[in-house]
Coordinates of C-alpha atoms in Angstrom, one line a residue:
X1 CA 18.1 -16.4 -20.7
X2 CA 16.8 -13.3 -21.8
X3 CA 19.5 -14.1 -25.2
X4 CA 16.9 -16.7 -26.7
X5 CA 14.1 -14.8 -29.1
X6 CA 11.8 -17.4 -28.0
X7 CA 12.3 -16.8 -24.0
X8 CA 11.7 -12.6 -24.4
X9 CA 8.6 -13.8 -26.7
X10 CA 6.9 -15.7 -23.9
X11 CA 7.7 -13.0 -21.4
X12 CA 5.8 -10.4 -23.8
X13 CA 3.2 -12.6 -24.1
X14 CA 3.3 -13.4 -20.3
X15 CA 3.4 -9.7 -19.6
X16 CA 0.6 -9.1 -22.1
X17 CA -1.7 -11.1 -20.3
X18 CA -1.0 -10.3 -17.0
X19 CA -1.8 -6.4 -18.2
X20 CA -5.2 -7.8 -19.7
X21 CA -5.8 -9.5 -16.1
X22 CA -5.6 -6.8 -14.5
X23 CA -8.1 -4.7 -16.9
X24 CA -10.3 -7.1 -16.4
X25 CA -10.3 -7.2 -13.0
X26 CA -10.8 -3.8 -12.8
X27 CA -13.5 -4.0 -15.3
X28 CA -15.0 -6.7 -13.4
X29 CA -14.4 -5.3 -9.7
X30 CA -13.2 -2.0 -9.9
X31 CA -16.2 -0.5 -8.5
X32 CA -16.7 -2.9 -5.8
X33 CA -13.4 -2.2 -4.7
X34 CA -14.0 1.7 -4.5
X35 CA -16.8 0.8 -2.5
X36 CA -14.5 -1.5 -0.6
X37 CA -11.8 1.6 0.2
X38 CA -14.8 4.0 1.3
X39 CA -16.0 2.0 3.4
X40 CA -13.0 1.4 5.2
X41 CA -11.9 4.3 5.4
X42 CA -15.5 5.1 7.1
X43 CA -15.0 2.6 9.3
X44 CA -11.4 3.8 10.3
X45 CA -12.9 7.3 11.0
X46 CA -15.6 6.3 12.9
X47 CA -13.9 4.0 15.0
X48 CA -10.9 6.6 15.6
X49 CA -13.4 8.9 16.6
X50 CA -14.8 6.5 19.2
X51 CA -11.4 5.8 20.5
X52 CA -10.3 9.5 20.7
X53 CA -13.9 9.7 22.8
X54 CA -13.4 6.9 25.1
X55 CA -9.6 8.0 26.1
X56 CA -11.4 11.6 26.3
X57 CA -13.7 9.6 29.4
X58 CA -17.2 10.4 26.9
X59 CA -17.2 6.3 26.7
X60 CA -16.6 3.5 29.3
X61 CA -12.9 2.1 28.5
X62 CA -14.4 -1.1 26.9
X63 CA -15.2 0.8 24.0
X64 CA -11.6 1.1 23.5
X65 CA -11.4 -3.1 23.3
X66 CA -14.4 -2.6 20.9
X67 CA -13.6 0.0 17.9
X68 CA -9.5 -0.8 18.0
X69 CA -10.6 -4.6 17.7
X70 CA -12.7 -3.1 14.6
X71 CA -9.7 -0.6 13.8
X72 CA -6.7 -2.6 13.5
X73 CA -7.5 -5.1 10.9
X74 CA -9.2 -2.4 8.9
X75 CA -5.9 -0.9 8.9
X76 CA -4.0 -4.1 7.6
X77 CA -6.6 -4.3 5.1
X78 CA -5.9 -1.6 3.5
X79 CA -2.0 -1.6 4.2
X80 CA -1.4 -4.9 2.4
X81 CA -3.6 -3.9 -0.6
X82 CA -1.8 -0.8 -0.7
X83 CA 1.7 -2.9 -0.6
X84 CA 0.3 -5.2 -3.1
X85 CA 0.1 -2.6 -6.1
X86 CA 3.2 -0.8 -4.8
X87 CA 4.7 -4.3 -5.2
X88 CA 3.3 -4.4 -8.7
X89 CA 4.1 -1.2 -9.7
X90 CA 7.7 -2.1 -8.8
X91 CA 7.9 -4.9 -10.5
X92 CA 6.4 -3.4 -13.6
X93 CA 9.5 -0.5 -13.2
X94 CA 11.9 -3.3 -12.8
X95 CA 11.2 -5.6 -15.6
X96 CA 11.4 -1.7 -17.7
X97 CA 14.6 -1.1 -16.2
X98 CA 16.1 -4.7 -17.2
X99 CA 14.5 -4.4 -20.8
X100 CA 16.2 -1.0 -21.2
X101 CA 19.6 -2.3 -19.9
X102 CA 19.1 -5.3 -22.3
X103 CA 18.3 -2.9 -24.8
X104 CA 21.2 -0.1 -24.7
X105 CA 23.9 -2.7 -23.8
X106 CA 27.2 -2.6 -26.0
X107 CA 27.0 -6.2 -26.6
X108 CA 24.1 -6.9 -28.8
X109 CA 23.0 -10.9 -27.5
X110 CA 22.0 -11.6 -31.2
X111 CA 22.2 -9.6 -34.3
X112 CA 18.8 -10.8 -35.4
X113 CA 16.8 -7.9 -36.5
X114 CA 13.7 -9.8 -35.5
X115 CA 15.1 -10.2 -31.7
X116 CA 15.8 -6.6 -31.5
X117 CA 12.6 -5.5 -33.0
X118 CA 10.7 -7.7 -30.4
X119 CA 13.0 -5.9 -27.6
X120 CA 12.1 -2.7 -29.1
X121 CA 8.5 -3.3 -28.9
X122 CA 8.4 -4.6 -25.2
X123 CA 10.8 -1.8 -24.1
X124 CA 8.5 0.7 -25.5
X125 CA 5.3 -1.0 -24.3
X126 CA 6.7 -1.3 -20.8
X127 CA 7.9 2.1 -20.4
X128 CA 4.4 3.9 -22.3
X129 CA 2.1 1.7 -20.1
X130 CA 3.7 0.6 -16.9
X131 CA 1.6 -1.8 -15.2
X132 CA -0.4 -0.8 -12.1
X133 CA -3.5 -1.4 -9.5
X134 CA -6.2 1.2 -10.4
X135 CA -9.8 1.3 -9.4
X136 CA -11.7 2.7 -12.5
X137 CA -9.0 4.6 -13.6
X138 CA -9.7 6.9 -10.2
X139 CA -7.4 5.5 -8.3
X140 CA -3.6 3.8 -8.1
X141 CA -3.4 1.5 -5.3
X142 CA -0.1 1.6 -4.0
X143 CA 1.5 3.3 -0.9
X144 CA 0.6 7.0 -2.0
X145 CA -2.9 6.0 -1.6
X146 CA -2.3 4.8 1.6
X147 CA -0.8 8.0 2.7
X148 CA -3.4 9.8 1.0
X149 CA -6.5 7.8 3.0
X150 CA -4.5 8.5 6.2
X151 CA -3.9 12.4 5.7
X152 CA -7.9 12.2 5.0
X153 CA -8.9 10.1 8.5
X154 CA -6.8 12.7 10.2
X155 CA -7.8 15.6 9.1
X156 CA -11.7 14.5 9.7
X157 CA -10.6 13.6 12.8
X158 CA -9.3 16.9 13.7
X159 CA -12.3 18.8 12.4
X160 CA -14.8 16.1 14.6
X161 CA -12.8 16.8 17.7
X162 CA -12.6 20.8 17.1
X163 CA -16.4 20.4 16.9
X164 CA -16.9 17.7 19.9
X165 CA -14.3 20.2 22.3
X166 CA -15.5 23.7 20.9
X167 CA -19.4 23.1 21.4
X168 CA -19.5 20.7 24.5
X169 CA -23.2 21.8 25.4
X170 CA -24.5 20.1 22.5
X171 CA -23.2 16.8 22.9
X172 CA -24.6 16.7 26.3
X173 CA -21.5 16.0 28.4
X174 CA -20.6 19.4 29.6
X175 CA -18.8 19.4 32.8

């Protein structure tokens, strides 16, 4: 299909405007969804915390129903954003790679030079500015942020319960 000068057109144009979505999106939202990953990622270390505490017998065990009933879907959250710009970022690399192959294949689909300018064009413009998820320009969402707001949580985590076990006394549940 991708032999018609007319399809590859439309699927510039399409790609085109699915990059301008996505800007303004980000224009529109990408500051609310900053705010969106802090705050989950607050709420993730918080409630960990709690949990870490009530298996540690600080809490009753009903707090453990409580902050992993808040934990879990916090986590999904931000799971299945993070897979959703993965899964655009992919599919950005994929539609590059089949433009490239289309490109540098032997057997030219059409001699038109107006066909392979377009295919020059989109080739270039796909492989200068992949398309991606990004918050403000701070941020990629995809699965490296993912790993990166995991790595965070736990090493809060690990400094809050050095604290909590190191200085007992001043939480006021010495044994």
């Amino acid at each position: 299909m991708l032999e018609s000068f007319d399809y590859l057109l439309q699927l510039k144009l399409l790609f085109d405007e699915i990059r301008k979505l996505t800007l303004m999106f980000d224009d529109l939202f990408g500051w609310s969804v900053c705010a969106l990953f802090t705050v989950i990622f607050l709420d993730i270390c918080v409630n960990s915390y709690w949990i870490f505490l009530t298996l540690s017998n600080v809490f009753e065990y009903y707090f453990l129903y409580l902050t992993a009933s808040t934990v879990l879907p916090l986590i999904a959250i931000t799971t299945l954003l993070c897979q959703a710009g993965e899964n655009c970022k992919r599919q950005s690399l994929k539609t590059g790679i089949l433009i490239q192959r289309l490109l540098h294949s032997k057997y030219k689909y059409t001699n038109a030079k107006v066909y392979n300018d377009l295919l020059f064009e989109f080739a270039m413009e796909i492989q200068q500015d992949p398309m991606k998820i990004a918050v403000k320009e701070f941020v990629t969402v995809d699965l490296r942020l993912l790993m990166k707001i995991f790595t965070a949580i736990v090493t809060y985590l690990v400094i809050l319960l050095q604290f909590r076990w190191t200085y007992p006394e001043d939480y006021g549940d010495a044994v």
